[in-house]
């Protein structure tokens, strides 16, 4: 209850910020929008040269479960030892959506953010985050090559962050209500689904539309969708039509992980898109909930720690990134959150020795099969040049219209 | 406080500065007026109107198609998107419907409550009754909304549990739950003005109506209601506009339903100009509502 209230208060405060930010729209500077969809280079910003003594404080904007200080579960705490070791007091705020992270970064309010792929590139091009000096990232060498220099953490081979971990947007279901155990997304997309009214969907433009596109890739092959983040008008319209058709069957679109957890626990929702941590927390409360990666594949997220371009505590920010990606801390996070750790040295340290196998942490083939959140652009991400794809602004507009 | 010397014992040399200032002001009524009005005027223009104006201006800015960062190129496309998409027209109608339903429910509940408090209950218990009506305002908004989540929760909620023997389902999450919760939240804002209005109504008018042969219903309709009308309208301005802007209740008990404020909240991070364009709608609705209220003359009799 208390945690939920905190999240809601943060939500309310963010809402109040609308008027405030409306006054300061001049701060949009940094990007140079260029004609014809091709993008200008990101604003040139300097990475930190060397890590000095900590500034005493670090402000962290993170996904739920990424910076635990023992308040959720007394035994789950890697923030307190960080504070003791480095002298940097960690002030953590949990973000619910990528848009929220995008909005809050760039002003120096936060030093580091655990950005996902659907906001990271936008943050880079908007000049909100600075490149990182990989020589100062003590665990960078232990991250498998297939996670580095990806289009959500680098631009022109310049790294903008430290990989944190990754995973799939899974399907959660109530084992007592959803029988037989589902292995396909059809239980949430099929108009005849018996779970009508108790289906849940993640309230995010990028993940929501891409998830529909992933399902269409296997059910409507004639649409020829090659990448769910590269949709031309026809493919995009098909995805929106699928979402519109699903809408009456959806009970809730969840944006806060605590609300998603409560809905699964009470049985208000019985099946739908989830994060493993939601399922873990619900199971800890003894709710009959399981998760599955359906056969059609799934969207996924690969999260990166990034440093704010105006970070007032850059030394503590680097100390945090290094702490957070240490093998032993990565092992704790990976098991608590339910994801593949970026630092594969963590695999030897997990209490469940099969954890990294379960999450395919070192499996490049599996990694390449997940559709990691990316920012849609008008230059199609799948390399097509004969058509224009719909850029992010169109995705967010269509999602807003769908939800209204 | 105790350190202050007794009044009259501290005689400052010469005339005190305060006295000199008031002497200087006494001959200058315009300066006095300006000093009186400056703080509210500055507050209104700088804090209130400037913020609104900035919001309205933002609605005409564009965003970068890739980062969605605000660029200061003027465009009508946000407003056009809002007007041309029937989804937002429906959302506006839904929002006005919820606000009207909440206002109607609050009125129906508040009038008998306020009448009892002002006319029936013994005078000495009135203060206590007013305090009781105000008690819910002491609890946090969120606590009350989450309490209502437990009330309307489908299957295991209190309402569903009470209705189960009758073979009826509870309202579950949705607009009905939003209307119930908002009615609960805003009821004191309707009861208080109506109570104040009825308290001013002389008992002799009710007695006279009865003496002239009117039944209780006729007295209520022809005497009490017309005289209480301005205070009902005053209360409705609160309940209507508070409902129009609420989004947290809708998030918690509304299921997938979205009102205008939810759309603003969902978009402000991703696309601020579009959120600003949506935010103009409730401003227009409120202005229209106040204009209608003013035409009825209710505001003159407050």
PDB file of C-alpha atoms in Angstrom, chain A residues 7-292:
ATOM      1  CA  UNK A   7       4.132   5.689  -6.964  1.00  0.00           C
ATOM      2  CA  UNK A   8       0.805   7.454  -7.186  1.00  0.00           C
ATOM      3  CA  UNK A   9       2.111  10.553  -5.485  1.00  0.00           C
ATOM      4  CA  UNK A  10       4.977  10.610  -7.931  1.00  0.00           C
ATOM      5  CA  UNK A  11       2.431  10.240 -10.697  1.00  0.00           C
ATOM      6  CA  UNK A  12       0.408  13.117  -9.337  1.00  0.00           C
ATOM      7  CA  UNK A  13       3.475  15.276  -8.974  1.00  0.00           C
ATOM      8  CA  UNK A  14       4.453  14.484 -12.525  1.00  0.00           C
ATOM      9  CA  UNK A  15       1.002  15.584 -13.630  1.00  0.00           C
ATOM     10  CA  UNK A  16       1.405  18.864 -11.814  1.00  0.00           C
ATOM     11  CA  UNK A  17       4.650  19.345 -13.638  1.00  0.00           C
ATOM     12  CA  UNK A  18       2.670  19.780 -16.852  1.00  0.00           C
ATOM     13  CA  UNK A  19       1.944  23.406 -16.205  1.00  0.00           C
ATOM     14  CA  UNK A  20       5.458  24.010 -15.011  1.00  0.00           C
ATOM     15  CA  UNK A  21       7.011  22.434 -18.053  1.00  0.00           C
ATOM     16  CA  UNK A  22       4.547  24.232 -20.299  1.00  0.00           C
ATOM     17  CA  UNK A  23       6.200  27.424 -19.163  1.00  0.00           C
ATOM     18  CA  UNK A  24       9.639  26.219 -20.052  1.00  0.00           C
ATOM     19  CA  UNK A  25       9.240  24.829 -23.527  1.00  0.00           C
ATOM     20  CA  UNK A  26      12.368  26.638 -24.604  1.00  0.00           C
ATOM     21  CA  UNK A  27      14.397  23.791 -23.140  1.00  0.00           C
ATOM     22  CA  UNK A  28      13.742  21.652 -26.216  1.00  0.00           C
ATOM     23  CA  UNK A  29      17.045  22.784 -27.694  1.00  0.00           C
ATOM     24  CA  UNK A  30      19.761  20.345 -28.510  1.00  0.00           C
ATOM     25  CA  UNK A  31      18.302  18.493 -31.442  1.00  0.00           C
ATOM     26  CA  UNK A  32      18.554  19.794 -34.914  1.00  0.00           C
ATOM     27  CA  UNK A  33      15.627  18.299 -36.755  1.00  0.00           C
ATOM     28  CA  UNK A  34      16.660  17.801 -40.323  1.00  0.00           C
ATOM     29  CA  UNK A  35      14.567  17.570 -43.446  1.00  0.00           C
ATOM     30  CA  UNK A  36      13.647  14.337 -45.168  1.00  0.00           C
ATOM     31  CA  UNK A  37      13.672  12.065 -42.132  1.00  0.00           C
ATOM     32  CA  UNK A  38      17.434  11.619 -42.075  1.00  0.00           C
ATOM     33  CA  UNK A  39      18.759  12.600 -38.735  1.00  0.00           C
ATOM     34  CA  UNK A  40      21.465  15.005 -37.786  1.00  0.00           C
ATOM     35  CA  UNK A  41      24.262  13.835 -35.544  1.00  0.00           C
ATOM     36  CA  UNK A  42      23.577  13.884 -31.830  1.00  0.00           C
ATOM     37  CA  UNK A  43      24.770  17.032 -30.077  1.00  0.00           C
ATOM     38  CA  UNK A  44      28.442  16.631 -29.302  1.00  0.00           C
ATOM     39  CA  UNK A  45      28.934  16.212 -25.585  1.00  0.00           C
ATOM     40  CA  UNK A  46      32.026  15.168 -23.681  1.00  0.00           C
ATOM     41  CA  UNK A  47      32.320  11.978 -21.699  1.00  0.00           C
ATOM     42  CA  UNK A  48      33.887  12.122 -18.251  1.00  0.00           C
ATOM     43  CA  UNK A  49      37.692  12.017 -18.337  1.00  0.00           C
ATOM     44  CA  UNK A  50      38.391  10.339 -15.046  1.00  0.00           C
ATOM     45  CA  UNK A  51      36.462   9.261 -11.972  1.00  0.00           C
ATOM     46  CA  UNK A  52      37.375  11.318  -8.940  1.00  0.00           C
ATOM     47  CA  UNK A  53      36.066  11.311  -5.410  1.00  0.00           C
ATOM     48  CA  UNK A  54      32.298  10.927  -5.005  1.00  0.00           C
ATOM     49  CA  UNK A  55      30.207  14.073  -4.567  1.00  0.00           C
ATOM     50  CA  UNK A  56      28.249  12.532  -1.686  1.00  0.00           C
ATOM     51  CA  UNK A  57      24.948  12.110  -3.551  1.00  0.00           C
ATOM     52  CA  UNK A  58      23.636  10.394  -6.642  1.00  0.00           C
ATOM     53  CA  UNK A  59      20.098  10.776  -8.011  1.00  0.00           C
ATOM     54  CA  UNK A  60      18.921   7.638  -9.756  1.00  0.00           C
ATOM     55  CA  UNK A  61      15.926   7.231 -12.069  1.00  0.00           C
ATOM     56  CA  UNK A  62      15.331   3.520 -12.457  1.00  0.00           C
ATOM     57  CA  UNK A  63      12.872   0.825 -13.354  1.00  0.00           C
ATOM     58  CA  UNK A  64      11.256  -0.948 -10.409  1.00  0.00           C
ATOM     59  CA  UNK A  65      13.588  -3.535  -8.881  1.00  0.00           C
ATOM     60  CA  UNK A  66      16.812  -2.058 -10.268  1.00  0.00           C
ATOM     61  CA  UNK A  67      17.888  -0.115  -7.185  1.00  0.00           C
ATOM     62  CA  UNK A  68      16.624  -1.920  -4.089  1.00  0.00           C
ATOM     63  CA  UNK A  69      17.523  -0.591  -0.651  1.00  0.00           C
ATOM     64  CA  UNK A  70      15.732  -3.135   1.497  1.00  0.00           C
ATOM     65  CA  UNK A  71      12.339  -1.385   1.675  1.00  0.00           C
ATOM     66  CA  UNK A  72      10.599  -3.861  -0.649  1.00  0.00           C
ATOM     67  CA  UNK A  73      12.212  -6.895   0.962  1.00  0.00           C
ATOM     68  CA  UNK A  74      14.630  -6.659   3.891  1.00  0.00           C
ATOM     69  CA  UNK A  75      17.000  -9.173   2.338  1.00  0.00           C
ATOM     70  CA  UNK A  76      17.103  -7.431  -1.037  1.00  0.00           C
ATOM     71  CA  UNK A  77      19.516  -4.537  -0.680  1.00  0.00           C
ATOM     72  CA  UNK A  78      22.457  -3.540  -2.788  1.00  0.00           C
ATOM     73  CA  UNK A  79      21.989   0.220  -2.393  1.00  0.00           C
ATOM     74  CA  UNK A  80      23.027   0.414   1.287  1.00  0.00           C
ATOM     75  CA  UNK A  81      26.386  -1.342   0.726  1.00  0.00           C
ATOM     76  CA  UNK A  82      26.974   1.011  -2.232  1.00  0.00           C
ATOM     77  CA  UNK A  83      26.388   4.012   0.001  1.00  0.00           C
ATOM     78  CA  UNK A  84      28.750   2.630   2.657  1.00  0.00           C
ATOM     79  CA  UNK A  85      31.465   1.817   0.163  1.00  0.00           C
ATOM     80  CA  UNK A  86      31.404   5.007  -1.908  1.00  0.00           C
ATOM     81  CA  UNK A  87      29.916   7.608   0.438  1.00  0.00           C
ATOM     82  CA  UNK A  88      27.414   8.525  -2.288  1.00  0.00           C
ATOM     83  CA  UNK A  89      23.891   8.739  -0.840  1.00  0.00           C
ATOM     84  CA  UNK A  90      21.614   7.125  -3.437  1.00  0.00           C
ATOM     85  CA  UNK A  91      18.270   8.851  -3.998  1.00  0.00           C
ATOM     86  CA  UNK A  92      16.189   6.520  -6.101  1.00  0.00           C
ATOM     87  CA  UNK A  93      13.010   7.316  -8.003  1.00  0.00           C
ATOM     88  CA  UNK A  94      11.104   4.538  -9.762  1.00  0.00           C
ATOM     89  CA  UNK A  95       9.827   5.353 -13.249  1.00  0.00           C
ATOM     90  CA  UNK A  96       6.845   3.586 -14.764  1.00  0.00           C
ATOM     91  CA  UNK A  97       7.269   4.274 -18.451  1.00  0.00           C
ATOM     92  CA  UNK A  98       9.960   5.199 -20.938  1.00  0.00           C
ATOM     93  CA  UNK A  99       8.168   8.441 -21.721  1.00  0.00           C
ATOM     94  CA  UNK A 100       8.403   9.355 -18.060  1.00  0.00           C
ATOM     95  CA  UNK A 101      12.158   8.722 -18.138  1.00  0.00           C
ATOM     96  CA  UNK A 102      12.547  10.776 -21.312  1.00  0.00           C
ATOM     97  CA  UNK A 103      10.646  13.672 -19.765  1.00  0.00           C
ATOM     98  CA  UNK A 104      12.608  13.675 -16.496  1.00  0.00           C
ATOM     99  CA  UNK A 105      16.106  13.388 -17.920  1.00  0.00           C
ATOM    100  CA  UNK A 106      18.251  16.138 -19.360  1.00  0.00           C
ATOM    101  CA  UNK A 107      17.924  18.781 -16.676  1.00  0.00           C
ATOM    102  CA  UNK A 108      20.410  17.502 -14.100  1.00  0.00           C
ATOM    103  CA  UNK A 109      17.608  16.478 -11.724  1.00  0.00           C
ATOM    104  CA  UNK A 110      18.919  12.949 -12.083  1.00  0.00           C
ATOM    105  CA  UNK A 111      22.461  11.719 -12.579  1.00  0.00           C
ATOM    106  CA  UNK A 112      21.804   8.290 -14.025  1.00  0.00           C
ATOM    107  CA  UNK A 113      18.873   6.505 -15.662  1.00  0.00           C
ATOM    108  CA  UNK A 114      18.264   2.842 -16.541  1.00  0.00           C
ATOM    109  CA  UNK A 115      16.959   3.700 -20.012  1.00  0.00           C
ATOM    110  CA  UNK A 116      15.280   1.186 -22.292  1.00  0.00           C
ATOM    111  CA  UNK A 117      15.699   1.101 -26.037  1.00  0.00           C
ATOM    112  CA  UNK A 118      12.535   3.036 -26.837  1.00  0.00           C
ATOM    113  CA  UNK A 119      13.803   6.134 -25.055  1.00  0.00           C
ATOM    114  CA  UNK A 120      17.603   5.792 -25.059  1.00  0.00           C
ATOM    115  CA  UNK A 121      18.178   6.887 -28.643  1.00  0.00           C
ATOM    116  CA  UNK A 122      15.736   9.753 -28.251  1.00  0.00           C
ATOM    117  CA  UNK A 123      17.603  10.870 -25.141  1.00  0.00           C
ATOM    118  CA  UNK A 124      20.883  10.745 -27.045  1.00  0.00           C
ATOM    119  CA  UNK A 125      19.594  12.806 -29.964  1.00  0.00           C
ATOM    120  CA  UNK A 126      17.802  15.261 -27.692  1.00  0.00           C
ATOM    121  CA  UNK A 127      21.126  15.867 -25.930  1.00  0.00           C
ATOM    122  CA  UNK A 128      19.725  14.659 -22.627  1.00  0.00           C
ATOM    123  CA  UNK A 129      22.462  12.101 -21.968  1.00  0.00           C
ATOM    124  CA  UNK A 130      26.236  12.254 -22.430  1.00  0.00           C
ATOM    125  CA  UNK A 131      28.473   9.625 -24.013  1.00  0.00           C
ATOM    126  CA  UNK A 132      30.254   7.375 -21.524  1.00  0.00           C
ATOM    127  CA  UNK A 133      33.955   6.755 -21.206  1.00  0.00           C
ATOM    128  CA  UNK A 134      34.059   2.967 -21.404  1.00  0.00           C
ATOM    129  CA  UNK A 135      37.592   2.982 -19.990  1.00  0.00           C
ATOM    130  CA  UNK A 136      36.099   4.170 -16.710  1.00  0.00           C
ATOM    131  CA  UNK A 137      33.420   1.456 -16.688  1.00  0.00           C
ATOM    132  CA  UNK A 138      35.141  -1.298 -14.729  1.00  0.00           C
ATOM    133  CA  UNK A 139      32.752  -4.035 -15.863  1.00  0.00           C
ATOM    134  CA  UNK A 140      32.349  -3.056 -19.509  1.00  0.00           C
ATOM    135  CA  UNK A 141      34.780  -5.745 -20.657  1.00  0.00           C
ATOM    136  CA  UNK A 142      32.652  -8.477 -19.065  1.00  0.00           C
ATOM    137  CA  UNK A 143      29.564  -7.672 -21.164  1.00  0.00           C
ATOM    138  CA  UNK A 144      29.196 -10.016 -24.174  1.00  0.00           C
ATOM    139  CA  UNK A 145      29.991  -8.352 -27.488  1.00  0.00           C
ATOM    140  CA  UNK A 146      26.476  -8.938 -28.858  1.00  0.00           C
ATOM    141  CA  UNK A 147      25.063  -6.465 -26.331  1.00  0.00           C
ATOM    142  CA  UNK A 148      27.482  -3.674 -27.173  1.00  0.00           C
ATOM    143  CA  UNK A 149      27.340  -1.135 -29.972  1.00  0.00           C
ATOM    144  CA  UNK A 150      23.621  -1.729 -30.494  1.00  0.00           C
ATOM    145  CA  UNK A 151      21.305   0.913 -31.852  1.00  0.00           C
ATOM    146  CA  UNK A 152      19.810   1.498 -28.395  1.00  0.00           C
ATOM    147  CA  UNK A 153      23.080   2.194 -26.595  1.00  0.00           C
ATOM    148  CA  UNK A 154      25.469   3.614 -29.182  1.00  0.00           C
ATOM    149  CA  UNK A 155      25.579   6.005 -32.111  1.00  0.00           C
ATOM    150  CA  UNK A 156      28.369   5.667 -34.700  1.00  0.00           C
ATOM    151  CA  UNK A 157      30.190   3.301 -32.320  1.00  0.00           C
ATOM    152  CA  UNK A 158      30.230   5.916 -29.564  1.00  0.00           C
ATOM    153  CA  UNK A 159      28.892   4.261 -26.416  1.00  0.00           C
ATOM    154  CA  UNK A 160      26.272   6.193 -24.478  1.00  0.00           C
ATOM    155  CA  UNK A 161      25.853   3.840 -21.574  1.00  0.00           C
ATOM    156  CA  UNK A 162      26.617   0.740 -19.615  1.00  0.00           C
ATOM    157  CA  UNK A 163      24.452  -2.297 -20.434  1.00  0.00           C
ATOM    158  CA  UNK A 164      22.492  -3.408 -17.384  1.00  0.00           C
ATOM    159  CA  UNK A 165      20.402  -6.409 -18.350  1.00  0.00           C
ATOM    160  CA  UNK A 166      17.706  -7.553 -20.713  1.00  0.00           C
ATOM    161  CA  UNK A 167      14.632  -9.688 -20.975  1.00  0.00           C
ATOM    162  CA  UNK A 168      11.426 -10.370 -22.831  1.00  0.00           C
ATOM    163  CA  UNK A 169       8.010  -8.790 -22.368  1.00  0.00           C
ATOM    164  CA  UNK A 170       6.420 -12.004 -21.153  1.00  0.00           C
ATOM    165  CA  UNK A 171       2.836 -13.169 -20.821  1.00  0.00           C
ATOM    166  CA  UNK A 172       1.554 -13.549 -17.245  1.00  0.00           C
ATOM    167  CA  UNK A 173      -1.399 -15.774 -16.460  1.00  0.00           C
ATOM    168  CA  UNK A 174      -3.366 -16.994 -13.475  1.00  0.00           C
ATOM    169  CA  UNK A 175      -2.805 -20.744 -13.263  1.00  0.00           C
ATOM    170  CA  UNK A 176      -6.222 -21.230 -11.605  1.00  0.00           C
ATOM    171  CA  UNK A 177      -8.179 -19.322 -14.266  1.00  0.00           C
ATOM    172  CA  UNK A 178      -6.303 -19.780 -17.539  1.00  0.00           C
ATOM    173  CA  UNK A 179      -6.458 -23.434 -18.563  1.00  0.00           C
ATOM    174  CA  UNK A 180      -4.769 -25.061 -20.355  1.00  0.00           C
ATOM    175  CA  UNK A 181      -1.567 -23.118 -19.712  1.00  0.00           C
ATOM    176  CA  UNK A 182      -1.220 -20.802 -22.739  1.00  0.00           C
ATOM    177  CA  UNK A 183       1.720 -20.983 -25.135  1.00  0.00           C
ATOM    178  CA  UNK A 184       0.483 -18.418 -27.665  1.00  0.00           C
ATOM    179  CA  UNK A 185      -0.399 -14.729 -27.627  1.00  0.00           C
ATOM    180  CA  UNK A 186      -3.709 -15.727 -29.256  1.00  0.00           C
ATOM    181  CA  UNK A 187      -5.362 -15.786 -25.796  1.00  0.00           C
ATOM    182  CA  UNK A 188      -4.978 -12.012 -25.654  1.00  0.00           C
ATOM    183  CA  UNK A 189      -5.483 -11.150 -29.336  1.00  0.00           C
ATOM    184  CA  UNK A 190      -8.149 -13.594 -30.467  1.00  0.00           C
ATOM    185  CA  UNK A 191     -11.614 -11.926 -30.571  1.00  0.00           C
ATOM    186  CA  UNK A 192     -13.116 -15.148 -29.194  1.00  0.00           C
ATOM    187  CA  UNK A 193     -10.782 -15.285 -26.211  1.00  0.00           C
ATOM    188  CA  UNK A 194     -12.545 -16.757 -23.169  1.00  0.00           C
ATOM    189  CA  UNK A 195     -10.695 -14.235 -20.996  1.00  0.00           C
ATOM    190  CA  UNK A 196     -12.510 -11.235 -22.451  1.00  0.00           C
ATOM    191  CA  UNK A 197     -12.614  -8.409 -19.909  1.00  0.00           C
ATOM    192  CA  UNK A 198      -9.762  -9.854 -17.850  1.00  0.00           C
ATOM    193  CA  UNK A 199      -6.955  -9.253 -20.360  1.00  0.00           C
ATOM    194  CA  UNK A 200      -4.242  -6.746 -19.559  1.00  0.00           C
ATOM    195  CA  UNK A 201      -1.886  -4.889 -21.859  1.00  0.00           C
ATOM    196  CA  UNK A 202       1.133  -2.685 -21.141  1.00  0.00           C
ATOM    197  CA  UNK A 203       0.248   0.973 -21.630  1.00  0.00           C
ATOM    198  CA  UNK A 204       3.118   2.031 -23.874  1.00  0.00           C
ATOM    199  CA  UNK A 205       2.961   3.256 -27.473  1.00  0.00           C
ATOM    200  CA  UNK A 206       6.141   1.485 -28.568  1.00  0.00           C
ATOM    201  CA  UNK A 207       5.624  -1.830 -26.814  1.00  0.00           C
ATOM    202  CA  UNK A 208       1.858  -1.880 -27.358  1.00  0.00           C
ATOM    203  CA  UNK A 209       1.945  -1.413 -31.125  1.00  0.00           C
ATOM    204  CA  UNK A 210       5.085  -3.537 -31.613  1.00  0.00           C
ATOM    205  CA  UNK A 211       3.510  -6.400 -29.641  1.00  0.00           C
ATOM    206  CA  UNK A 212       0.573  -6.353 -32.043  1.00  0.00           C
ATOM    207  CA  UNK A 213       3.038  -6.297 -34.955  1.00  0.00           C
ATOM    208  CA  UNK A 214       4.941  -9.306 -33.531  1.00  0.00           C
ATOM    209  CA  UNK A 215       1.672 -11.272 -33.442  1.00  0.00           C
ATOM    210  CA  UNK A 216       0.857 -10.187 -37.016  1.00  0.00           C
ATOM    211  CA  UNK A 217       4.304 -11.378 -38.153  1.00  0.00           C
ATOM    212  CA  UNK A 218       3.226 -14.965 -37.512  1.00  0.00           C
ATOM    213  CA  UNK A 219      -0.521 -14.704 -38.158  1.00  0.00           C
ATOM    214  CA  UNK A 220      -0.570 -12.419 -41.227  1.00  0.00           C
ATOM    215  CA  UNK A 221       2.633 -13.234 -43.123  1.00  0.00           C
ATOM    216  CA  UNK A 222       1.325 -11.438 -46.244  1.00  0.00           C
ATOM    217  CA  UNK A 223       1.818  -8.112 -44.432  1.00  0.00           C
ATOM    218  CA  UNK A 224       5.549  -8.913 -44.654  1.00  0.00           C
ATOM    219  CA  UNK A 225       6.490  -7.270 -41.373  1.00  0.00           C
ATOM    220  CA  UNK A 226      10.240  -7.758 -40.981  1.00  0.00           C
ATOM    221  CA  UNK A 227      10.756  -5.673 -37.868  1.00  0.00           C
ATOM    222  CA  UNK A 228       7.908  -4.690 -35.551  1.00  0.00           C
ATOM    223  CA  UNK A 229       9.449  -1.225 -35.045  1.00  0.00           C
ATOM    224  CA  UNK A 230       9.624  -0.573 -38.803  1.00  0.00           C
ATOM    225  CA  UNK A 231       6.019  -0.354 -39.954  1.00  0.00           C
ATOM    226  CA  UNK A 232       4.872   1.326 -43.140  1.00  0.00           C
ATOM    227  CA  UNK A 233       1.379   2.798 -43.296  1.00  0.00           C
ATOM    228  CA  UNK A 234      -0.338  -0.454 -44.321  1.00  0.00           C
ATOM    229  CA  UNK A 235       1.411  -2.559 -41.673  1.00  0.00           C
ATOM    230  CA  UNK A 236       0.862   0.139 -39.068  1.00  0.00           C
ATOM    231  CA  UNK A 237      -2.868   0.319 -39.855  1.00  0.00           C
ATOM    232  CA  UNK A 238      -3.123  -3.467 -39.516  1.00  0.00           C
ATOM    233  CA  UNK A 239      -1.473  -3.339 -36.075  1.00  0.00           C
ATOM    234  CA  UNK A 240      -3.790  -0.531 -34.944  1.00  0.00           C
ATOM    235  CA  UNK A 241      -6.813  -2.436 -36.290  1.00  0.00           C
ATOM    236  CA  UNK A 242      -5.754  -5.468 -34.246  1.00  0.00           C
ATOM    237  CA  UNK A 243      -5.424  -3.290 -31.139  1.00  0.00           C
ATOM    238  CA  UNK A 244      -8.829  -1.680 -31.763  1.00  0.00           C
ATOM    239  CA  UNK A 245     -10.393  -5.106 -32.115  1.00  0.00           C
ATOM    240  CA  UNK A 246      -8.710  -6.217 -28.865  1.00  0.00           C
ATOM    241  CA  UNK A 247      -9.774  -3.112 -26.931  1.00  0.00           C
ATOM    242  CA  UNK A 248     -13.244  -4.315 -25.799  1.00  0.00           C
ATOM    243  CA  UNK A 249     -11.630  -7.463 -24.374  1.00  0.00           C
ATOM    244  CA  UNK A 250      -9.009  -5.562 -22.384  1.00  0.00           C
ATOM    245  CA  UNK A 251      -9.802  -5.079 -18.694  1.00  0.00           C
ATOM    246  CA  UNK A 252      -6.935  -2.704 -17.936  1.00  0.00           C
ATOM    247  CA  UNK A 253      -3.938  -1.194 -19.622  1.00  0.00           C
ATOM    248  CA  UNK A 254      -1.311  -1.171 -16.880  1.00  0.00           C
ATOM    249  CA  UNK A 255       1.263   1.563 -16.516  1.00  0.00           C
ATOM    250  CA  UNK A 256       2.378   1.068 -12.932  1.00  0.00           C
ATOM    251  CA  UNK A 257       3.910  -2.310 -12.069  1.00  0.00           C
ATOM    252  CA  UNK A 258       2.269  -2.262  -8.611  1.00  0.00           C
ATOM    253  CA  UNK A 259      -1.179  -1.890 -10.206  1.00  0.00           C
ATOM    254  CA  UNK A 260      -0.364  -4.761 -12.576  1.00  0.00           C
ATOM    255  CA  UNK A 261       0.717  -6.910  -9.638  1.00  0.00           C
ATOM    256  CA  UNK A 262      -2.426  -6.091  -7.635  1.00  0.00           C
ATOM    257  CA  UNK A 263      -4.696  -6.820 -10.589  1.00  0.00           C
ATOM    258  CA  UNK A 264      -3.105 -10.240 -11.076  1.00  0.00           C
ATOM    259  CA  UNK A 265      -3.301 -10.996  -7.358  1.00  0.00           C
ATOM    260  CA  UNK A 266      -6.984 -10.053  -7.118  1.00  0.00           C
ATOM    261  CA  UNK A 267      -7.804 -11.830 -10.357  1.00  0.00           C
ATOM    262  CA  UNK A 268      -9.128  -8.645 -11.990  1.00  0.00           C
ATOM    263  CA  UNK A 269      -6.799  -9.522 -14.840  1.00  0.00           C
ATOM    264  CA  UNK A 270      -5.943 -13.127 -15.581  1.00  0.00           C
ATOM    265  CA  UNK A 271      -3.693 -12.933 -18.625  1.00  0.00           C
ATOM    266  CA  UNK A 272      -1.558 -10.406 -20.474  1.00  0.00           C
ATOM    267  CA  UNK A 273       1.725  -8.657 -21.024  1.00  0.00           C
ATOM    268  CA  UNK A 274       4.025  -8.518 -18.006  1.00  0.00           C
ATOM    269  CA  UNK A 275       7.514  -8.214 -16.547  1.00  0.00           C
ATOM    270  CA  UNK A 276       9.017 -11.122 -14.671  1.00  0.00           C
ATOM    271  CA  UNK A 277       9.344  -8.991 -11.511  1.00  0.00           C
ATOM    272  CA  UNK A 278       5.566  -8.485 -11.408  1.00  0.00           C
ATOM    273  CA  UNK A 279       5.096 -12.247 -11.508  1.00  0.00           C
ATOM    274  CA  UNK A 280       7.824 -12.728  -8.868  1.00  0.00           C
ATOM    275  CA  UNK A 281       6.211 -10.198  -6.516  1.00  0.00           C
ATOM    276  CA  UNK A 282       2.745 -11.714  -7.035  1.00  0.00           C
ATOM    277  CA  UNK A 283       4.118 -15.186  -6.365  1.00  0.00           C
ATOM    278  CA  UNK A 284       5.790 -13.909  -3.200  1.00  0.00           C
ATOM    279  CA  UNK A 285       2.258 -12.912  -2.101  1.00  0.00           C
ATOM    280  CA  UNK A 286       1.157 -16.499  -2.835  1.00  0.00           C
ATOM    281  CA  UNK A 287      -0.916 -15.641  -5.925  1.00  0.00           C
ATOM    282  CA  UNK A 288      -1.227 -18.482  -8.471  1.00  0.00           C
ATOM    283  CA  UNK A 289       0.584 -16.649 -11.278  1.00  0.00           C
ATOM    284  CA  UNK A 290       3.070 -17.881 -13.865  1.00  0.00           C
ATOM    285  CA  UNK A 291       4.753 -16.392 -16.906  1.00  0.00           C
ATOM    286  CA  UNK A 292       5.551 -17.752 -20.337  1.00  0.00           C
TER     287      UNK A 292
END
